[in-house]
PDB file of C-alpha atoms in Angstrom:
ATOM      1  CA  MET A  25      31.052  24.949 165.662  1.00  0.00           C
ATOM      2  CA  SER A  26      34.043  26.061 163.844  1.00  0.00           C
ATOM      3  CA  ILE A  27      35.961  29.139 164.600  1.00  0.00           C
ATOM      4  CA  GLU A  28      36.605  31.556 161.751  1.00  0.00           C
ATOM      5  CA  ILE A  29      39.668  33.644 161.753  1.00  0.00           C
ATOM      6  CA  ASN A  30      39.443  36.557 159.622  1.00  0.00           C
ATOM      7  CA  LEU A  31      42.938  37.161 158.098  1.00  0.00           C
ATOM      8  CA  LEU A  32      41.712  39.763 155.595  1.00  0.00           C
ATOM      9  CA  PRO A  33      42.644  42.768 157.757  1.00  0.00           C
ATOM     10  CA  TRP A  34      46.087  41.435 158.308  1.00  0.00           C
ATOM     11  CA  ARG A  35      46.559  40.733 154.761  1.00  0.00           C
ATOM     12  CA  ASP A  36      45.445  44.226 153.804  1.00  0.00           C
ATOM     13  CA  TRP A  37      47.630  45.625 156.334  1.00  0.00           C
ATOM     14  CA  ARG A  38      50.580  43.617 155.106  1.00  0.00           C
ATOM     15  CA  ARG A  39      49.827  44.574 151.384  1.00  0.00           C
ATOM     16  CA  GLU A  40      49.592  48.235 152.486  1.00  0.00           C
ATOM     17  CA  ARG A  41      52.959  47.883 154.177  1.00  0.00           C
ATOM     18  CA  ARG A  42      54.571  46.391 151.061  1.00  0.00           C
ATOM     19  CA  GLN A  43      52.911  48.940 148.976  1.00  0.00           C
ATOM     20  CA  ARG A  44      54.192  51.797 151.242  1.00  0.00           C
ATOM     21  CA  ARG A  45      57.741  50.133 151.225  1.00  0.00           C
ATOM     22  CA  TRP A  46      57.601  49.839 147.432  1.00  0.00           C
ATOM     23  CA  ARG A  47      56.453  53.534 147.123  1.00  0.00           C
ATOM     24  CA  VAL A  48      59.253  54.687 149.461  1.00  0.00           C
ATOM     25  CA  MET A  49      61.816  52.518 147.698  1.00  0.00           C
ATOM     26  CA  LEU A  50      60.671  53.929 144.380  1.00  0.00           C
ATOM     27  CA  LEU A  51      60.759  57.504 145.769  1.00  0.00           C
ATOM     28  CA  CYS A  52      64.258  56.846 147.073  1.00  0.00           C
ATOM     29  CA  ALA A  53      65.425  55.459 143.730  1.00  0.00           C
ATOM     30  CA  LEU A  54      63.918  58.381 141.919  1.00  0.00           C
ATOM     31  CA  LEU A  55      65.409  60.849 144.467  1.00  0.00           C
ATOM     32  CA  LEU A  56      68.764  58.940 144.135  1.00  0.00           C
ATOM     33  CA  GLY A  57      68.466  58.997 140.378  1.00  0.00           C
ATOM     34  CA  VAL A  58      67.633  62.697 140.350  1.00  0.00           C
ATOM     35  CA  ALA A  59      70.536  63.523 142.794  1.00  0.00           C
ATOM     36  CA  THR A  60      72.995  61.209 140.660  1.00  0.00           C
ATOM     37  CA  GLY A  61      71.908  62.996 137.570  1.00  0.00           C
ATOM     38  CA  TYR A  62      72.193  66.471 139.082  1.00  0.00           C
ATOM     39  CA  GLY A  63      75.727  65.408 140.562  1.00  0.00           C
ATOM     40  CA  ALA A  64      76.876  64.099 137.162  1.00  0.00           C
ATOM     41  CA  GLU A  65      75.506  67.333 135.490  1.00  0.00           C
ATOM     42  CA  ARG A  66      77.390  69.426 138.061  1.00  0.00           C
ATOM     43  CA  TYR A  67      80.536  67.383 137.809  1.00  0.00           C
ATOM     44  CA  TYR A  68      80.583  67.661 133.905  1.00  0.00           C
ATOM     45  CA  ALA A  69      79.716  71.247 134.053  1.00  0.00           C
ATOM     46  CA  SER A  70      82.649  71.910 136.386  1.00  0.00           C
ATOM     47  CA  VAL A  71      84.981  69.776 134.113  1.00  0.00           C
ATOM     48  CA  LEU A  72      83.709  71.688 131.183  1.00  0.00           C
ATOM     49  CA  ASP A  73      84.196  75.066 132.950  1.00  0.00           C
ATOM     50  CA  ALA A  74      87.688  74.046 134.021  1.00  0.00           C
ATOM     51  CA  GLN A  75      88.440  73.051 130.361  1.00  0.00           C
ATOM     52  CA  ARG A  76      87.148  76.541 129.309  1.00  0.00           C
ATOM     53  CA  GLN A  77      89.282  78.223 131.894  1.00  0.00           C
ATOM     54  CA  ARG A  78      92.348  76.252 130.635  1.00  0.00           C
ATOM     55  CA  HIS A  79      91.427  77.159 127.063  1.00  0.00           C
ATOM     56  CA  ALA A  80      90.976  80.887 128.018  1.00  0.00           C
ATOM     57  CA  LEU A  81      94.314  80.764 129.784  1.00  0.00           C
ATOM     58  CA  ILE A  82      96.013  79.162 126.589  1.00  0.00           C
ATOM     59  CA  GLU A  83      94.412  81.807 124.409  1.00  0.00           C
ATOM     60  CA  ARG A  84      95.744  84.633 126.661  1.00  0.00           C
ATOM     61  CA  HIS A  85      99.169  83.192 126.537  1.00  0.00           C
ATOM     62  CA  ALA A  86      98.998  82.741 122.738  1.00  0.00           C
ATOM     63  CA  GLN A  87      97.784  86.244 122.414  1.00  0.00           C
ATOM     64  CA  ALA A  88     100.735  87.461 124.628  1.00  0.00           C
ATOM     65  CA  LEU A  89     103.089  85.362 122.506  1.00  0.00           C
ATOM     66  CA  ARG A  90     101.630  86.445 119.109  1.00  0.00           C
ATOM     67  CA  PRO A  91     103.834  89.679 118.759  1.00  0.00           C
ATOM     68  CA  ALA A  92     106.923  87.618 119.727  1.00  0.00           C
ATOM     69  CA  VAL A  93     105.975  84.942 117.014  1.00  0.00           C
ATOM     70  CA  LEU A  94     105.252  87.735 114.546  1.00  0.00           C
ATOM     71  CA  ALA A  95     108.583  89.329 115.502  1.00  0.00           C
ATOM     72  CA  ALA A  96     110.397  85.988 114.913  1.00  0.00           C
ATOM     73  CA  GLU A  97     108.706  85.325 111.610  1.00  0.00           C
ATOM     74  CA  ARG A  98     109.906  88.862 110.548  1.00  0.00           C
ATOM     75  CA  GLN A  99     113.414  88.107 111.806  1.00  0.00           C
ATOM     76  CA  ARG A 100     113.353  84.846 109.786  1.00  0.00           C
ATOM     77  CA  ARG A 101     112.404  86.600 106.626  1.00  0.00           C
ATOM     78  CA  ARG A 102     115.005  89.214 107.316  1.00  0.00           C
ATOM     79  CA  ILE A 103     117.572  86.377 107.901  1.00  0.00           C
ATOM     80  CA  ALA A 104     116.510  84.665 104.549  1.00  0.00           C
ATOM     81  CA  ASP A 105     116.796  88.050 102.732  1.00  0.00           C
ATOM     82  CA  LEU A 106     120.166  88.821 104.288  1.00  0.00           C
ATOM     83  CA  GLU A 107     121.402  85.277 103.406  1.00  0.00           C
ATOM     84  CA  GLN A 108     120.306  85.896  99.763  1.00  0.00           C
ATOM     85  CA  ARG A 109     122.022  89.136  99.699  1.00  0.00           C
ATOM     86  CA  GLN A 110     125.080  87.609 101.181  1.00  0.00           C
ATOM     87  CA  ALA A 111     125.059  84.923  98.513  1.00  0.00           C
ATOM     88  CA  ALA A 112     124.584  87.578  95.832  1.00  0.00           C
ATOM     89  CA  LEU A 113     127.504  89.544  97.374  1.00  0.00           C
ATOM     90  CA  GLN A 114     129.641  86.342  97.512  1.00  0.00           C
ATOM     91  CA  GLU A 115     128.955  85.598  93.904  1.00  0.00           C
ATOM     92  CA  HIS A 116     130.082  89.155  92.930  1.00  0.00           C
ATOM     93  CA  LEU A 117     133.196  88.882  95.035  1.00  0.00           C
ATOM     94  CA  ASP A 118     133.993  85.468  93.418  1.00  0.00           C
ATOM     95  CA  ARG A 119     133.336  87.010  89.940  1.00  0.00           C
ATOM     96  CA  ARG A 120     135.496  89.998  90.976  1.00  0.00           C
ATOM     97  CA  ALA A 121     138.660  87.976  90.763  1.00  0.00           C
ATOM     98  CA  GLU A 122     137.696  86.655  87.365  1.00  0.00           C
ATOM     99  CA  VAL A 123     136.770  90.160  86.117  1.00  0.00           C
ATOM    100  CA  LEU A 124     140.144  91.426  87.402  1.00  0.00           C
ATOM    101  CA  ASP A 125     142.005  88.582  85.524  1.00  0.00           C
ATOM    102  CA  ILE A 126     139.881  89.532  82.305  1.00  0.00           C
ATOM    103  CA  PHE A 127     140.962  93.043  82.505  1.00  0.00           C
ATOM    104  CA  ASN A 128     144.461  92.340  83.521  1.00  0.00           C
ATOM    105  CA  GLY A 129     144.689  89.933  80.412  1.00  0.00           C
ATOM    106  CA  LEU A 130     143.293  92.540  78.167  1.00  0.00           C
ATOM    107  CA  ALA A 131     145.764  95.214  79.448  1.00  0.00           C
ATOM    108  CA  GLY A 132     148.689  92.883  79.195  1.00  0.00           C
ATOM    109  CA  THR A 133     147.930  91.838  75.608  1.00  0.00           C
ATOM    110  CA  ARG A 134     146.814  95.186  74.243  1.00  0.00           C
ATOM    111  CA  VAL A 135     148.870  96.279  71.116  1.00  0.00           C
ATOM    112  CA  ASP A 136     149.625  99.898  70.578  1.00  0.00           C
ATOM    113  CA  GLY A 137     147.101 101.318  67.918  1.00  0.00           C
ATOM    114  CA  VAL A 138     144.297  99.189  69.060  1.00  0.00           C
ATOM    115  CA  ARG A 139     141.428 100.580  71.154  1.00  0.00           C
ATOM    116  CA  TYR A 140     138.559  98.590  72.578  1.00  0.00           C
ATOM    117  CA  SER A 141     135.254 100.351  72.686  1.00  0.00           C
ATOM    118  CA  ALA A 142     132.856  97.577  73.807  1.00  0.00           C
ATOM    119  CA  LEU A 143     133.150  94.408  75.803  1.00  0.00           C
ATOM    120  CA  GLU A 144     130.415  91.798  76.248  1.00  0.00           C
ATOM    121  CA  GLN A 145     130.600  88.511  78.321  1.00  0.00           C
ATOM    122  CA  ARG A 146     128.498  85.498  77.729  1.00  0.00           C
ATOM    123  CA  GLU A 147     129.678  82.896  80.230  1.00  0.00           C
ATOM    124  CA  ALA A 148     133.072  81.806  78.898  1.00  0.00           C
ATOM    125  CA  LEU A 149     132.907  83.832  75.623  1.00  0.00           C
ATOM    126  CA  LEU A 150     134.174  87.454  75.568  1.00  0.00           C
ATOM    127  CA  VAL A 151     133.223  89.582  72.550  1.00  0.00           C
ATOM    128  CA  LEU A 152     135.326  92.641  71.922  1.00  0.00           C
ATOM    129  CA  ARG A 153     134.643  95.561  69.605  1.00  0.00           C
ATOM    130  CA  GLY A 154     137.061  98.178  68.966  1.00  0.00           C
ATOM    131  CA  SER A 155     139.111 100.003  66.280  1.00  0.00           C
ATOM    132  CA  ALA A 156     142.692  99.807  65.078  1.00  0.00           C
ATOM    133  CA  ASP A 157     144.960 101.857  62.842  1.00  0.00           C
ATOM    134  CA  SER A 158     145.658  98.978  60.423  1.00  0.00           C
ATOM    135  CA  HIS A 159     144.988  95.347  59.576  1.00  0.00           C
ATOM    136  CA  ARG A 160     148.448  94.577  60.775  1.00  0.00           C
ATOM    137  CA  ARG A 161     147.556  95.893  64.299  1.00  0.00           C
ATOM    138  CA  ILE A 162     144.433  93.721  64.432  1.00  0.00           C
ATOM    139  CA  ALA A 163     146.609  90.550  63.449  1.00  0.00           C
ATOM    140  CA  THR A 164     149.079  91.409  66.038  1.00  0.00           C
ATOM    141  CA  GLN A 165     146.365  91.709  68.674  1.00  0.00           C
ATOM    142  CA  LEU A 166     144.980  88.250  67.802  1.00  0.00           C
ATOM    143  CA  GLN A 167     148.311  86.793  68.222  1.00  0.00           C
ATOM    144  CA  ALA A 168     148.858  88.421  71.507  1.00  0.00           C
ATOM    145  CA  LEU A 169     145.564  87.142  72.826  1.00  0.00           C
ATOM    146  CA  GLU A 170     146.225  83.735  71.496  1.00  0.00           C
ATOM    147  CA  ALA A 171     149.633  83.685  73.464  1.00  0.00           C
ATOM    148  CA  SER A 172     147.933  84.888  76.510  1.00  0.00           C
ATOM    149  CA  SER A 173     147.314  82.421  79.451  1.00  0.00           C
ATOM    150  CA  VAL A 174     143.906  84.176  80.152  1.00  0.00           C
ATOM    151  CA  PHE A 175     142.397  83.861  76.722  1.00  0.00           C
ATOM    152  CA  ALA A 176     142.132  80.973  74.202  1.00  0.00           C
ATOM    153  CA  ALA A 177     140.891  80.642  70.622  1.00  0.00           C
ATOM    154  CA  PRO A 178     140.536  84.082  69.430  1.00  0.00           C
ATOM    155  CA  SER A 179     138.301  84.606  66.342  1.00  0.00           C
ATOM    156  CA  LEU A 180     137.878  87.666  64.345  1.00  0.00           C
ATOM    157  CA  SER A 181     134.364  87.922  63.016  1.00  0.00           C
ATOM    158  CA  GLU A 182     134.078  91.354  61.496  1.00  0.00           C
ATOM    159  CA  VAL A 183     136.402  93.992  60.105  1.00  0.00           C
ATOM    160  CA  GLU A 184     135.173  97.174  58.304  1.00  0.00           C
ATOM    161  CA  PRO A 185     136.875 100.353  57.366  1.00  0.00           C
ATOM    162  CA  PHE A 186     136.029 103.710  58.914  1.00  0.00           C
ATOM    163  CA  SER A 187     137.527 107.171  58.754  1.00  0.00           C
ATOM    164  CA  GLY A 188     140.349 106.584  61.450  1.00  0.00           C
ATOM    165  CA  GLY A 189     141.355 103.032  60.430  1.00  0.00           C
ATOM    166  CA  TRP A 190     139.477  99.813  60.826  1.00  0.00           C
ATOM    167  CA  ARG A 191     136.588  98.648  63.215  1.00  0.00           C
ATOM    168  CA  PHE A 192     136.664  95.203  64.199  1.00  0.00           C
ATOM    169  CA  ARG A 193     134.623  92.634  66.301  1.00  0.00           C
ATOM    170  CA  LEU A 194     136.529  89.591  67.694  1.00  0.00           C
ATOM    171  CA  SER A 195     135.628  86.902  70.391  1.00  0.00           C
ATOM    172  CA  VAL A 196     137.832  84.909  72.578  1.00  0.00           C
ATOM    173  CA  VAL A 197     137.196  82.036  74.962  1.00  0.00           C
ATOM    174  CA  LEU A 198     138.109  82.568  78.574  1.00  0.00           C
ATOM    175  CA  ALA A 199     140.838  79.850  79.603  1.00  0.00           C
ATOM    176  CA  ASN A 200     140.006  78.152  82.771  1.00  0.00           C
ATOM    177  CA  TRP A 201     136.566  79.684  83.020  1.00  0.00           C
ATOM    178  CA  GLY A 202     134.881  78.778  86.233  1.00  0.00           C
ATOM    179  CA  GLU A 203     137.973  76.999  87.659  1.00  0.00           C
ATOM    180  CA  ARG A 204     139.476  80.086  89.281  1.00  0.00           C
ATOM    181  CA  SER A 205     139.698  80.173  92.971  1.00  0.00           C
ATOM    182  CA  ILE A 206     139.527  83.173  95.285  1.00  0.00           C
TER     183      ILE A 206
END
């Protein structure tokens, strides 16, 4: 006679226990995954929210500084405009000494009986129009201009008679043009 031991219920009980343990571990893993996912989502949401707040703060500060930036830009344009005006004024002041030299030279070399009616300057060339009582006065005027330290190479280009004498057009080169100092 042999004794039979039925191990089937014990095996079933053990299989049930392993399945329960597996289900519990699976449920725990699932809950842990959901919790980790939710935690990660909350963390990144808070990081994103903090970044948005920083951007909003920066934007508010930028908006607050915008009038100052615009004022600085207007000031920069105004400074550039003033510098241009100053350069133009300085150029006029530099030219003033040259213009004074030209007129002083013309006044110092003018011969009696010669009248200037127009003066035109093109860089170092000065074109003079005027009238004189006679040819002799025009010739004397040319000699006086040539003897001057302000003018060089006078050249008579046109002479024509009119009721009160002679009209003339002459040109002279300005000596030391551009080398004058203030």
